[in-house]
Short mmCIF file of C-alpha atoms in Angstrom, two decimals:
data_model
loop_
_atom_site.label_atom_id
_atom_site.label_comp_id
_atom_site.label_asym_id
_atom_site.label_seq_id
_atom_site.Cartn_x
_atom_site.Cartn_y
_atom_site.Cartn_z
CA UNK P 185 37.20 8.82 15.28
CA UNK P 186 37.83 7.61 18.51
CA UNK P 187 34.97 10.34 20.14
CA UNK P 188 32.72 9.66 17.37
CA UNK P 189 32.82 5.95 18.47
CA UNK P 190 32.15 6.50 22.51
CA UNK P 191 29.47 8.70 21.11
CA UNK P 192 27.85 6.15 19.59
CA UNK P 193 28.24 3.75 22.14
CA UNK P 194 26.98 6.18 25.06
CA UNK P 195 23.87 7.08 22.97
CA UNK P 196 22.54 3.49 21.90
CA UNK P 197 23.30 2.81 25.91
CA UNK P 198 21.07 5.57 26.95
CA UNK P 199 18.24 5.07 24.49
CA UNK P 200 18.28 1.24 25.17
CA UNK P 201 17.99 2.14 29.16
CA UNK P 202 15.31 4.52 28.69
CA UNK P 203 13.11 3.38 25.91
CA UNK P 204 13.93 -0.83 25.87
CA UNK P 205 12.04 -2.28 23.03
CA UNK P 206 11.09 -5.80 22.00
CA UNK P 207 13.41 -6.12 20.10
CA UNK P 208 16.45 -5.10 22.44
CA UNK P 209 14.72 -5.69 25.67
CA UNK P 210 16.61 -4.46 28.42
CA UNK P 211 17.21 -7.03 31.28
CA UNK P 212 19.26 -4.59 33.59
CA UNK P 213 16.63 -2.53 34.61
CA UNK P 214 14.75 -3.85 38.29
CA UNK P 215 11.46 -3.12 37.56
CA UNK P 216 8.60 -5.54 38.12
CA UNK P 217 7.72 -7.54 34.57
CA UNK P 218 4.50 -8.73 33.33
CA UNK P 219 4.94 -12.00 35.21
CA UNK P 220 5.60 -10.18 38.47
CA UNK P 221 2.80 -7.80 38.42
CA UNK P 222 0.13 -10.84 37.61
CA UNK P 223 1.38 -12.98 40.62
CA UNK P 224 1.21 -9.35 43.16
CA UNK P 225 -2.37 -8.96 41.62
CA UNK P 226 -3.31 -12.54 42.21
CA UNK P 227 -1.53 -12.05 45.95
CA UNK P 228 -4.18 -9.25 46.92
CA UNK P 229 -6.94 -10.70 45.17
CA UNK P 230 -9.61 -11.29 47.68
CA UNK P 231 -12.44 -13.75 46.41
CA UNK P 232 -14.50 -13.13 49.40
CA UNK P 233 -14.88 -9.46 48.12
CA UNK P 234 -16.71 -9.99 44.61
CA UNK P 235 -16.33 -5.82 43.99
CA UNK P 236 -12.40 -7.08 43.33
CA UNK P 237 -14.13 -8.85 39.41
CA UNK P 238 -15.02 -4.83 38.81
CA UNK P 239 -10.71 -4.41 38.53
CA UNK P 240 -10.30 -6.94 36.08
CA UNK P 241 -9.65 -3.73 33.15
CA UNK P 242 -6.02 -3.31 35.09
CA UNK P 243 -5.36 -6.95 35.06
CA UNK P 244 -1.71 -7.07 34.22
CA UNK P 245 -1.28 -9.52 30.97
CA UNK P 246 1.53 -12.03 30.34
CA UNK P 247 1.04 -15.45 28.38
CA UNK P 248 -1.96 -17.45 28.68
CA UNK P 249 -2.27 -16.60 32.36
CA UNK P 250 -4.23 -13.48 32.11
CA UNK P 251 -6.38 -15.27 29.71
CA UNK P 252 -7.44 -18.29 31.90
CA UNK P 253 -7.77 -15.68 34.78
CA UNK P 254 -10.33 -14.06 33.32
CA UNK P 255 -12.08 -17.22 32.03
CA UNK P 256 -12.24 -18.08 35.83
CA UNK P 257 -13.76 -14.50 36.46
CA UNK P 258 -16.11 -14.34 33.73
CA UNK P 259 -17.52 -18.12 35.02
CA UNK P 260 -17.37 -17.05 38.25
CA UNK P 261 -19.67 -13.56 37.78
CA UNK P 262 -22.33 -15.76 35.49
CA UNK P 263 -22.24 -19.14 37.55
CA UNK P 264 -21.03 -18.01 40.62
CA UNK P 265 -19.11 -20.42 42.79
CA UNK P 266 -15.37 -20.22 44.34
CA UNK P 267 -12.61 -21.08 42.18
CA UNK P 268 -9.99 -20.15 44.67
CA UNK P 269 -8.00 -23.85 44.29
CA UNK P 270 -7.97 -22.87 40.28
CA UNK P 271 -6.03 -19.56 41.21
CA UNK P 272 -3.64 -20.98 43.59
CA UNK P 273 -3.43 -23.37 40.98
CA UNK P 274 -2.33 -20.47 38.73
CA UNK P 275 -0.36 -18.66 40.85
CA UNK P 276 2.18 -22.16 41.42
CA UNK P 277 2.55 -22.52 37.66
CA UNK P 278 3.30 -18.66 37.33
CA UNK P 279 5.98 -18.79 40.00
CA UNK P 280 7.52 -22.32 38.20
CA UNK P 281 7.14 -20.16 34.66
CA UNK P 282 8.88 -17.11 36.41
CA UNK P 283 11.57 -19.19 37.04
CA UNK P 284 12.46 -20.84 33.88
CA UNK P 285 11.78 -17.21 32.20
CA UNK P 286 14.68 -16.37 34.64
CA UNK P 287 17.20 -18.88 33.07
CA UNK P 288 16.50 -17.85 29.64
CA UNK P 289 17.37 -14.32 30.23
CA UNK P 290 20.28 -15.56 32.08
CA UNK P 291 21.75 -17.50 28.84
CA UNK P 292 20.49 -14.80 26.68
CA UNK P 293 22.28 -11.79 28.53
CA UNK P 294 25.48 -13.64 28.95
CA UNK P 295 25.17 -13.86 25.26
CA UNK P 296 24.79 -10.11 24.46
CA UNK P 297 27.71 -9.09 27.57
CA UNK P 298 29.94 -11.73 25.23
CA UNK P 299 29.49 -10.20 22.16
CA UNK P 300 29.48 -7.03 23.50
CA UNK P 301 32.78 -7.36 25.52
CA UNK P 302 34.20 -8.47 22.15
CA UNK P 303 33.33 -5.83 20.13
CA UNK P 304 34.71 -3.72 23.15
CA UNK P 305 37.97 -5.14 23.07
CA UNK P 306 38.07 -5.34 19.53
CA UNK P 307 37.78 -1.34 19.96
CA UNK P 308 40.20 -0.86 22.65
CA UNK P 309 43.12 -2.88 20.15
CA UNK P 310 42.26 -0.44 17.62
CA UNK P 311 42.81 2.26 19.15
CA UNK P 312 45.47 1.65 21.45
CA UNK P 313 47.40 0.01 18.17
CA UNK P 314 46.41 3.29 16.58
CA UNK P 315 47.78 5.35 19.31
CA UNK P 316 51.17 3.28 19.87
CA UNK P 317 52.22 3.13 16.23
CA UNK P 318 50.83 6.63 15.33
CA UNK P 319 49.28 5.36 11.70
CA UNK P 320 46.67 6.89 9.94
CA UNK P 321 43.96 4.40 9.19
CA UNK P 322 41.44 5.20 6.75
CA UNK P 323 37.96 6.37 8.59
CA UNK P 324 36.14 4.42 6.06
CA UNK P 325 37.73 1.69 6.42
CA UNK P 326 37.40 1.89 10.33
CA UNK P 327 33.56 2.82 9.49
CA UNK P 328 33.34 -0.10 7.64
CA UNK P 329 34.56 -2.60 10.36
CA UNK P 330 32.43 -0.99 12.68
CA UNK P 331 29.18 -1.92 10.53
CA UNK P 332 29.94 -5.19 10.12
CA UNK P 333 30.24 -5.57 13.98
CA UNK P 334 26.91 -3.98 14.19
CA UNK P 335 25.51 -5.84 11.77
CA UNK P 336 26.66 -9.29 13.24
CA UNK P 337 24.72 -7.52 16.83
CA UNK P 338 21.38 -6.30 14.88
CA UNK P 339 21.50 -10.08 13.67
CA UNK P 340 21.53 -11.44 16.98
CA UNK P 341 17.90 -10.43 18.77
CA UNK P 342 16.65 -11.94 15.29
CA UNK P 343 18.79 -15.85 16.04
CA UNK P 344 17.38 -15.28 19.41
CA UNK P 345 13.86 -15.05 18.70
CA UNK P 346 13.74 -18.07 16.26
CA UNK P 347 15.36 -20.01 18.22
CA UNK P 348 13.34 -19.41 21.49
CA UNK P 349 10.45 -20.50 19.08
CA UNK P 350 11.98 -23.75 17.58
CA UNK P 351 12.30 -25.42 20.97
CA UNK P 352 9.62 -23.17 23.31
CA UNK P 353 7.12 -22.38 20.64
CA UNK P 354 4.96 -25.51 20.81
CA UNK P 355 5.37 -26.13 24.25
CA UNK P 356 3.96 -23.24 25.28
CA UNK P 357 1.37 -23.99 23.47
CA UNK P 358 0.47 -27.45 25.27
CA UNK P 359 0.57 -25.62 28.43
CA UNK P 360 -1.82 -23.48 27.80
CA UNK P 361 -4.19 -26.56 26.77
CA UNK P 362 -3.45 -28.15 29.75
CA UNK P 363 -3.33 -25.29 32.51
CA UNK P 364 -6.85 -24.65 31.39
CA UNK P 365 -7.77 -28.37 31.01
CA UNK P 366 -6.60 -28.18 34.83
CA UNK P 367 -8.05 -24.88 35.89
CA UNK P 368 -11.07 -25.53 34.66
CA UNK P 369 -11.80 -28.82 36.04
CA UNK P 370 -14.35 -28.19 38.57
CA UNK P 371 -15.77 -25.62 36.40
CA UNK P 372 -19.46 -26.36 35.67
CA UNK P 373 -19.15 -26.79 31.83
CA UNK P 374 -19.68 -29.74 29.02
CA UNK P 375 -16.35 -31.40 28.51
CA UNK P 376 -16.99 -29.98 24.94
CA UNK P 377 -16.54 -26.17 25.96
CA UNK P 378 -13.67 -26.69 28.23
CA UNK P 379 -11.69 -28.69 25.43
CA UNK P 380 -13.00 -25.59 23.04
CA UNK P 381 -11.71 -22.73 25.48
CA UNK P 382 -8.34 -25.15 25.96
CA UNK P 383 -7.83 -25.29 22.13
CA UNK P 384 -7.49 -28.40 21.93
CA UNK P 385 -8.16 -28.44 18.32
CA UNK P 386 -4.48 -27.03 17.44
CA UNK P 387 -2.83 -30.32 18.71
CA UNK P 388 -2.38 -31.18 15.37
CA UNK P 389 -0.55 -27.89 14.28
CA UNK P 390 2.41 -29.28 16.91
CA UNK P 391 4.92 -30.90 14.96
CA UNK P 392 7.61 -31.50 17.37
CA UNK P 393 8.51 -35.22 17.30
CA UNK P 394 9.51 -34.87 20.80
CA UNK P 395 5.80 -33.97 22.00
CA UNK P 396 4.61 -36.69 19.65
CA UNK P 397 4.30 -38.88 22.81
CA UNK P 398 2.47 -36.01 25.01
CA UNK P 399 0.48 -35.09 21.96
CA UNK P 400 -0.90 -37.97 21.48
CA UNK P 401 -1.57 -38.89 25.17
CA UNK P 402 -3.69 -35.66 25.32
CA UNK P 403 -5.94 -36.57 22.41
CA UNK P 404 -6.49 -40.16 23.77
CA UNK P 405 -7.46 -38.23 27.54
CA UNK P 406 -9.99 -35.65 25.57
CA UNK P 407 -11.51 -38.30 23.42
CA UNK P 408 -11.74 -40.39 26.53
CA UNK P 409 -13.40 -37.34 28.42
CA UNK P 410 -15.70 -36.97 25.75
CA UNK P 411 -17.08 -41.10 25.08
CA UNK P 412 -16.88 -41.98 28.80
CA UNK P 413 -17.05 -39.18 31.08
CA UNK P 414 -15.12 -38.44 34.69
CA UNK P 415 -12.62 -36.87 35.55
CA UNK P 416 -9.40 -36.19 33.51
CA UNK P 417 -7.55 -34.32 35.78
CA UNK P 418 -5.06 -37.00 37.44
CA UNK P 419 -4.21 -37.61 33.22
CA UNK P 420 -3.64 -33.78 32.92
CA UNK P 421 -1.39 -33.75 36.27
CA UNK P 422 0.83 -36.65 34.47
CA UNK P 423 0.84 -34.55 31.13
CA UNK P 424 2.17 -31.78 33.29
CA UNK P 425 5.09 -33.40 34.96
CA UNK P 426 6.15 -35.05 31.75
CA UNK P 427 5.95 -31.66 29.70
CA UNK P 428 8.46 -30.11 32.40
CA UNK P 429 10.57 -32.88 31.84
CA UNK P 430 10.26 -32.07 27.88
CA UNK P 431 10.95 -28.40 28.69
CA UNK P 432 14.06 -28.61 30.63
CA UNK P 433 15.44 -30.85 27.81
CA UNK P 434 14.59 -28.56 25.24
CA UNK P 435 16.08 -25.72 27.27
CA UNK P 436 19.41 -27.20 27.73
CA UNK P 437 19.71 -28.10 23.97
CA UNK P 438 18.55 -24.19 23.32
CA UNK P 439 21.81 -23.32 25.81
CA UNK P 440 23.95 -25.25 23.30
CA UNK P 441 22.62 -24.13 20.04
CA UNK P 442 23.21 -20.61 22.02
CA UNK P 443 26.80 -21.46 22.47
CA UNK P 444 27.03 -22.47 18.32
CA UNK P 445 25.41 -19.27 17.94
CA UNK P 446 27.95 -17.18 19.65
CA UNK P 447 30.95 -19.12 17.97
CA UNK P 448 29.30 -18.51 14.32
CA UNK P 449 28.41 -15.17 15.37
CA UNK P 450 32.38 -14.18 16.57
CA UNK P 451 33.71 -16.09 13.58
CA UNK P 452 31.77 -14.34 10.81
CA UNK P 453 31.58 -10.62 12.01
CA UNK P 454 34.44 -10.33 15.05
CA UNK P 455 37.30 -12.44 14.01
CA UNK P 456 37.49 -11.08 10.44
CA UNK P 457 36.94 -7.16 11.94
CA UNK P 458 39.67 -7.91 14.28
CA UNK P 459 41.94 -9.56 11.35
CA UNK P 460 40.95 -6.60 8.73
CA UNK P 461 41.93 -4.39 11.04
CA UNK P 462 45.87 -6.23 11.19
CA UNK P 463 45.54 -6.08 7.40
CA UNK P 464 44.89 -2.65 7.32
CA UNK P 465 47.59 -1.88 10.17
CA UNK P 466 50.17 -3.53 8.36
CA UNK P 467 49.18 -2.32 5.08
CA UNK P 468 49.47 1.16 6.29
CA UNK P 469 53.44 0.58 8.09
CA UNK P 470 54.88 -1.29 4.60
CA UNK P 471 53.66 1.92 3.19
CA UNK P 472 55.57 4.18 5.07
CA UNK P 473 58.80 2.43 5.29
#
């Protein structure tokens, strides 16, 4: 049983190293992400040379970046112009993104090494109880401990995923109005298209009573915009700092629902494994005395 189980182990291991999915990404491997390649591709970007728009089929995509890139292009090519300040512009936010990204992958790998020192340990009792007191265990019932350990890890990308889009969903959403509200403020366009590329329209799918106050601050600056003119850009700078305030909240109460996470995740599927397993071990010796 014992070689069945490092068998099982060593083979997930490999085929999550050398074919990562979405659903178990895998954060040990250095290789450059989306993020990366978009800020090295925005590095070499020369806007002198305009043969560089004719590479814009490889442009690495990640978030709304790649997007408002190629907004910038496609103006550029029809209008011409040089919208170099919008790309450095770009390129600052990516780098700030880059960062937080970082964090999150921090929390959420300390969260899979947790669980999956647990179930490790778990393991390493069973066996080495197994091996000390020479008792026969049922396979099925070893089987059957096993699968509810794996079932409380399947569960766990799933947790992870809803709640990265409770508290980031929507505000990645508002930055991607207002990096293009920014981006695009020397652009020549009508107010009308920019607010239209921006989206500007699905402020009022956000829900979030937190961005209540920096949803409705955006509305009043585009309906301003629109009846009076100028320049909204200073407005959109405020927006900006007060939405990284909003984000770094919401990240440090996704770190604690993380923590709640972990605790309901080892009290449901390890700490009854690790107890069934005591059951069984006893269960087993009163037998044979």
């Amino acid at each position: 049983m014992s070689y069945l189980f490092y068998f099982i182990i060593i083979t997930v291991l490999v085929y999550w190293v050398e074919r990562p999915s979405k659903i178990l990404p895998n954060s040990l491997i250095i290789r450059k992400n989306p993020a990366e390649e978009l800020e090295a591709w925005l590095k070499k970007f020369n806007w002198v040379n305009r043969q560089d728009f004719s590479n814009l089929g490889r442009l690495p995509s990640y978030k709304f970046y790649t997007e408002i890139v190629e907004v910038i292009f496609s103006l550029a090519r029809k209008m011409g112009g040089n919208y170099q300040d919008s790309i450095l512009f770009l390129r600052e936010g990516l780098q700030v993104d880059r960062q937080f990204e970082k964090k999150i992958r921090e929390a959420v790998m300390g969260t899979w090494l947790q669980m999956a020192m647990m179930m490790g340990l778990t393991w390493m009792f069973i066996f080495g109880a197994l091996n000390l007191v020479e008792v026969k265990v049922s396979p099925l019932h070893l089987f059957c401990i096993f699968a509810w350990q794996s079932l409380g890890l399947s569960s766990l990308p799933f947790l992870l995923r809803w709640l990265r889009k409770k508290y980031f969903g929507d505000i990645g959403k508002i930055w991607k109005m207002l990096f293009v509200l920014r981006s695009l403020v020397k652009v020549p366009l009508s107010r009308t298209e920019i607010f239209t590329l921006a989206g500007v329209q699905e402020l009022t799918s956000i829900k979030q009573k937190a961005l209540e106050s920096i949803v409705q601050k955006l509305k009043e600056t585009c309906q301003k915009a629109l009846k009076q003119g100028g320049s909204y850009e200073e407005e959109v700078k405020y927006l900006m700092e007060e939405l990284r305030f909003q984000e770094k909240w919401h990240f440090e109460l996704f770190e604690k629902r993380l923590i709640v996470i972990k605790l309901g995740l080892l009290s449901i599927f390890f700490l009854p494994s690790y107890l069934a397993f005591i059951f069984l071990l006893l269960g087993d010796l009163m037998a044979l005395m």
